[in-house]
Amino acid sequence: DAGITQSPRHKVTETGTPVTLRCHQTENHRYMYWYRQDPGHGLRLIHYSYGVKDTDKGEVSDGYSVSRSKTEDFLLTLESATSSQTSVYFCAISEEQGSNEAFFGQGTRLTVV
Amino acid sequence: LAKTTQPISMDSYEGQEVNITCSHNNIATNDYITWYQQFPSQGPRFIIQGYKTKVTNEVASLFIPADRKSSTLSLPRVSLSDTAVYYCLVVLYSGSARQLTFGSGTQLTVLP
């Protein structure tokens, strides 16, 4: 399996609190992604990164911010969590050229109460 | 932007060949077509990708017609363990970056 680790794996938090999810890779891949998955919606892209300090928004970026200060770490922050952000969050990594093969982490189940 | 459309669900029986078709009418010249598989409580797993004609690996085959507006994932002789959600995906480019955008997927249920 690709070296990708998400932390925490499970988290329960209260509405209005900040939350940071971490994605760590040991593959030195350029691209990193954050997705959320909800019943009936498949995977939806939140933000992605194409290099250190290079990030861009995906289709559901409102309420989320990201940072990538080094190649191996991609952080997803919910500045003020809401119940609508209760979801399973997946991080993924991929190489730059020649393949759309992305490797996914095991996911983080976040519950906002 | 290239968007994919695939059936929401399909049922099959063990030992049968399963074909899942995806349409992507606005696929761009440089886009590749990629399929992923996802089991419950796991992240998606890459199965196969192709640009045109036919690609085969140890898991599946991918058929792409000349106009590339659709593709068909073929799973030979499925087993119960092939029950999963299958996603068709095309790559969306934004400047120098790459987005990997998933559709809603097809829930394949293999029955005994």
CSV table of C-alpha atoms in Angstrom, one decimal:
chain,number,residue,atom,x,y,z
A,1,ASP,CA,0.0,0.0,0.0
A,2,ALA,CA,1.1,3.5,-0.7
A,3,GLY,CA,2.5,5.4,2.3
A,4,ILE,CA,-0.4,7.6,3.1
A,5,THR,CA,-1.8,8.2,6.6
A,6,GLN,CA,-4.7,10.2,7.8
A,7,SER,CA,-5.1,11.4,11.3
A,8,PRO,CA,-7.3,11.3,13.3
A,9,ARG,CA,-9.3,8.3,12.0
A,10,HIS,CA,-12.3,9.3,14.0
A,11,LYS,CA,-13.3,12.6,15.6
A,12,VAL,CA,-16.4,14.0,17.3
A,13,THR,CA,-16.5,17.7,17.7
A,14,GLU,CA,-18.9,20.4,18.6
A,15,THR,CA,-20.5,23.0,16.3
A,16,GLY,CA,-18.4,26.1,16.1
A,17,THR,CA,-15.1,24.6,17.0
A,18,PRO,CA,-12.1,24.5,14.7
A,19,VAL,CA,-10.9,21.1,13.4
A,20,THR,CA,-7.8,20.2,11.5
A,21,LEU,CA,-7.4,16.9,9.7
A,22,ARG,CA,-3.9,15.8,8.7
A,23,CYS,CA,-2.8,13.8,5.6
A,24,HIS,CA,0.8,12.6,5.6
A,25,GLN,CA,2.6,10.8,2.8
A,26,THR,CA,5.9,9.1,2.4
A,27,GLU,CA,5.8,8.8,-1.4
A,28,ASN,CA,7.0,12.3,-2.3
A,29,HIS,CA,4.1,12.6,-4.7
A,30,ARG,CA,3.4,16.1,-6.0
A,31,TYR,CA,-0.4,16.1,-6.0
A,32,MET,CA,-2.5,15.8,-2.8
A,33,TYR,CA,-6.3,15.9,-2.5
A,34,TRP,CA,-9.0,16.2,0.1
A,35,TYR,CA,-12.4,14.7,-0.6
A,36,ARG,CA,-15.5,14.3,1.4
A,37,GLN,CA,-17.9,11.4,1.0
A,38,ASP,CA,-21.6,11.5,1.9
A,39,PRO,CA,-24.4,9.0,1.2
A,40,GLY,CA,-25.8,9.6,-2.3
A,41,HIS,CA,-23.0,12.0,-3.4
A,42,GLY,CA,-20.0,9.9,-4.1
A,43,LEU,CA,-16.7,11.6,-3.5
A,44,ARG,CA,-16.6,15.4,-3.8
A,45,LEU,CA,-13.4,17.3,-4.1
A,46,ILE,CA,-12.8,19.9,-1.5
A,47,HIS,CA,-9.3,21.2,-2.2
A,48,TYR,CA,-6.2,20.0,-3.9
A,49,SER,CA,-2.5,20.8,-4.0
A,50,TYR,CA,-0.1,20.6,-6.8
A,51,GLY,CA,3.0,21.5,-4.8
A,52,VAL,CA,4.3,23.1,-1.6
A,53,LYS,CA,2.2,26.2,-1.0
A,54,ASP,CA,0.3,25.6,-4.2
A,55,THR,CA,-3.4,24.8,-3.6
A,56,ASP,CA,-6.7,25.3,-5.3
A,57,LYS,CA,-10.4,24.9,-4.6
A,58,GLY,CA,-12.5,22.0,-5.6
A,59,GLU,CA,-16.2,21.8,-6.0
A,60,VAL,CA,-17.2,22.0,-2.3
A,61,SER,CA,-14.6,24.3,-0.8
A,62,ASP,CA,-16.8,26.6,1.2
A,63,GLY,CA,-16.1,26.3,4.9
A,64,TYR,CA,-12.7,24.6,4.4
A,65,SER,CA,-9.2,25.8,4.1
A,66,VAL,CA,-6.0,23.9,3.4
A,67,SER,CA,-2.3,24.3,3.8
A,68,ARG,CA,0.7,22.5,2.5
A,69,SER,CA,4.0,23.8,4.0
A,70,LYS,CA,6.0,20.7,3.0
A,71,THR,CA,5.6,18.0,0.4
A,72,GLU,CA,4.5,15.3,2.8
A,73,ASP,CA,1.8,17.0,4.7
A,74,PHE,CA,-1.6,18.4,3.6
A,75,LEU,CA,-3.8,19.8,6.3
A,76,LEU,CA,-7.5,20.4,6.0
A,77,THR,CA,-9.1,22.9,8.4
A,78,LEU,CA,-12.7,23.5,9.3
A,79,GLU,CA,-12.5,27.0,10.8
A,80,SER,CA,-15.9,26.7,12.6
A,81,ALA,CA,-17.4,23.2,12.2
A,82,THR,CA,-21.0,22.8,11.3
A,83,SER,CA,-23.3,19.8,11.3
A,84,SER,CA,-23.3,19.8,7.5
A,85,GLN,CA,-19.6,19.0,7.6
A,86,THR,CA,-20.3,15.7,9.3
A,87,SER,CA,-18.8,13.3,6.7
A,88,VAL,CA,-16.1,10.9,5.9
A,89,TYR,CA,-13.0,12.7,4.6
A,90,PHE,CA,-10.5,11.0,2.3
A,91,CYS,CA,-7.0,12.2,1.4
A,92,ALA,CA,-5.4,11.1,-1.8
A,93,ILE,CA,-2.0,11.4,-3.5
A,94,SER,CA,-0.9,11.1,-7.1
A,95,GLU,CA,2.2,11.5,-9.3
A,96,GLU,CA,2.4,14.3,-11.8
A,97,GLN,CA,2.6,12.7,-15.2
A,98,GLY,CA,1.3,9.8,-17.2
A,99,SER,CA,-1.3,8.4,-14.8
A,100,ASN,CA,-4.5,9.1,-13.1
A,101,GLU,CA,-3.7,6.6,-10.4
A,102,ALA,CA,-4.3,8.1,-7.0
A,103,PHE,CA,-3.8,6.4,-3.7
A,104,PHE,CA,-6.3,7.0,-1.0
A,105,GLY,CA,-6.0,7.0,2.7
A,106,GLN,CA,-8.2,5.1,5.0
A,107,GLY,CA,-10.5,8.0,5.7
A,108,THR,CA,-11.4,10.1,8.7
A,109,ARG,CA,-14.9,9.9,10.1
A,110,LEU,CA,-15.9,13.4,11.4
A,111,THR,CA,-19.0,13.9,13.4
A,112,VAL,CA,-20.1,17.5,14.3
A,113,VAL,CA,-22.7,17.6,17.1
B,1,LEU,CA,-15.6,20.6,-18.1
B,2,ALA,CA,-15.9,16.9,-18.8
B,3,LYS,CA,-18.6,15.3,-16.6
B,4,THR,CA,-19.3,11.6,-16.4
B,5,THR,CA,-22.6,9.8,-16.3
B,6,GLN,CA,-23.0,6.1,-15.2
B,7,PRO,CA,-25.8,3.9,-14.0
B,8,ILE,CA,-26.6,4.2,-10.3
B,9,SER,CA,-26.7,0.5,-9.7
B,10,MET,CA,-26.3,-2.9,-11.3
B,11,ASP,CA,-26.9,-6.4,-10.2
B,12,SER,CA,-25.2,-9.5,-11.5
B,13,TYR,CA,-24.6,-13.1,-10.6
B,14,GLU,CA,-21.4,-14.9,-9.7
B,15,GLY,CA,-19.5,-16.1,-12.8
B,16,GLN,CA,-21.0,-13.6,-15.2
B,17,GLU,CA,-19.3,-10.9,-17.1
B,18,VAL,CA,-20.3,-7.4,-16.0
B,19,ASN,CA,-20.1,-4.3,-18.3
B,20,ILE,CA,-20.5,-0.9,-16.8
B,21,THR,CA,-20.7,2.0,-19.2
B,22,CYS,CA,-19.8,5.6,-18.6
B,23,SER,CA,-20.6,8.5,-20.8
B,24,HIS,CA,-18.3,11.6,-21.0
B,25,ASN,CA,-19.5,13.6,-23.9
B,26,ASN,CA,-17.2,16.6,-23.2
B,27,ILE,CA,-14.0,14.7,-22.7
B,28,ALA,CA,-11.0,16.8,-23.7
B,29,THR,CA,-8.3,15.7,-26.1
B,30,ASN,CA,-5.7,15.1,-23.3
B,31,ASP,CA,-8.0,13.5,-20.8
B,32,TYR,CA,-7.6,9.9,-19.7
B,33,ILE,CA,-10.4,7.7,-18.7
B,34,THR,CA,-9.9,6.1,-15.3
B,35,TRP,CA,-11.9,3.6,-13.2
B,36,TYR,CA,-11.8,3.1,-9.5
B,37,GLN,CA,-13.4,0.6,-7.1
B,38,GLN,CA,-14.5,1.3,-3.6
B,39,PHE,CA,-15.5,-1.1,-0.9
B,40,PRO,CA,-17.4,0.0,2.2
B,41,SER,CA,-15.3,1.9,4.8
B,42,GLN,CA,-12.3,2.1,2.5
B,43,GLY,CA,-10.8,4.6,0.1
B,44,PRO,CA,-11.2,4.1,-3.6
B,45,ARG,CA,-8.7,1.9,-5.4
B,46,PHE,CA,-7.4,2.4,-8.9
B,47,ILE,CA,-8.5,-0.3,-11.4
B,48,ILE,CA,-7.6,0.7,-14.9
B,49,GLN,CA,-7.1,3.7,-17.2
B,50,GLY,CA,-7.0,4.2,-20.9
B,51,TYR,CA,-6.9,6.8,-23.7
B,52,LYS,CA,-8.4,4.9,-26.6
B,53,THR,CA,-9.3,1.4,-28.0
B,54,LYS,CA,-8.8,-1.3,-25.4
B,55,VAL,CA,-6.8,-1.8,-22.3
B,56,THR,CA,-6.6,-5.0,-20.3
B,57,ASN,CA,-5.0,-5.8,-17.0
B,58,GLU,CA,-5.3,-8.6,-14.5
B,59,VAL,CA,-8.4,-7.2,-13.0
B,60,ALA,CA,-10.5,-5.7,-15.9
B,61,SER,CA,-10.7,-4.5,-19.4
B,62,LEU,CA,-11.6,-1.0,-20.6
B,63,PHE,CA,-13.1,-0.4,-24.0
B,64,ILE,CA,-13.1,3.1,-25.5
B,65,PRO,CA,-14.7,3.8,-28.9
B,66,ALA,CA,-13.0,6.1,-31.4
B,67,ASP,CA,-15.0,9.2,-30.4
B,68,ARG,CA,-14.1,8.7,-26.7
B,69,LYS,CA,-17.5,9.9,-25.6
B,70,SER,CA,-18.1,6.8,-23.6
B,71,SER,CA,-16.2,3.9,-22.1
B,72,THR,CA,-17.0,0.5,-20.8
B,73,LEU,CA,-15.5,-1.3,-17.9
B,74,SER,CA,-15.7,-5.0,-18.2
B,75,LEU,CA,-15.2,-7.4,-15.3
B,76,PRO,CA,-14.9,-11.0,-16.3
B,77,ARG,CA,-16.5,-13.7,-14.2
B,78,VAL,CA,-17.4,-11.6,-11.2
B,79,SER,CA,-17.4,-13.0,-7.7
B,80,LEU,CA,-19.2,-11.9,-4.5
B,81,SER,CA,-16.0,-9.9,-3.5
B,82,ASP,CA,-16.5,-7.7,-6.6
B,83,THR,CA,-19.5,-6.1,-4.9
B,84,ALA,CA,-18.4,-2.5,-4.7
B,85,VAL,CA,-19.0,1.0,-6.0
B,86,TYR,CA,-17.3,1.6,-9.4
B,87,TYR,CA,-16.4,5.2,-10.4
B,88,CYS,CA,-15.6,6.4,-13.8
B,89,LEU,CA,-13.4,9.5,-13.9
B,90,VAL,CA,-11.8,11.8,-16.4
B,91,VAL,CA,-9.1,14.3,-15.5
B,92,LEU,CA,-10.0,17.9,-15.4
B,93,TYR,CA,-7.1,20.2,-15.9
B,94,SER,CA,-6.9,23.7,-14.4
B,95,GLY,CA,-3.8,25.5,-15.6
B,96,SER,CA,-0.8,23.5,-14.5
B,97,ALA,CA,-2.7,21.6,-11.9
B,98,ARG,CA,-4.8,18.5,-12.1
B,99,GLN,CA,-8.1,17.8,-10.6
B,100,LEU,CA,-9.5,14.3,-10.0
B,101,THR,CA,-13.2,14.6,-10.0
B,102,PHE,CA,-15.4,11.6,-9.2
B,103,GLY,CA,-19.0,11.1,-10.2
B,104,SER,CA,-21.6,9.3,-8.1
B,105,GLY,CA,-20.5,5.9,-9.1
B,106,THR,CA,-22.2,2.6,-9.9
B,107,GLN,CA,-23.1,0.3,-7.1
B,108,LEU,CA,-22.4,-3.3,-8.4
B,109,THR,CA,-24.0,-6.0,-6.4
B,110,VAL,CA,-23.0,-9.6,-7.2
B,111,LEU,CA,-25.5,-12.2,-6.1
B,112,PRO,CA,-24.8,-15.9,-5.4
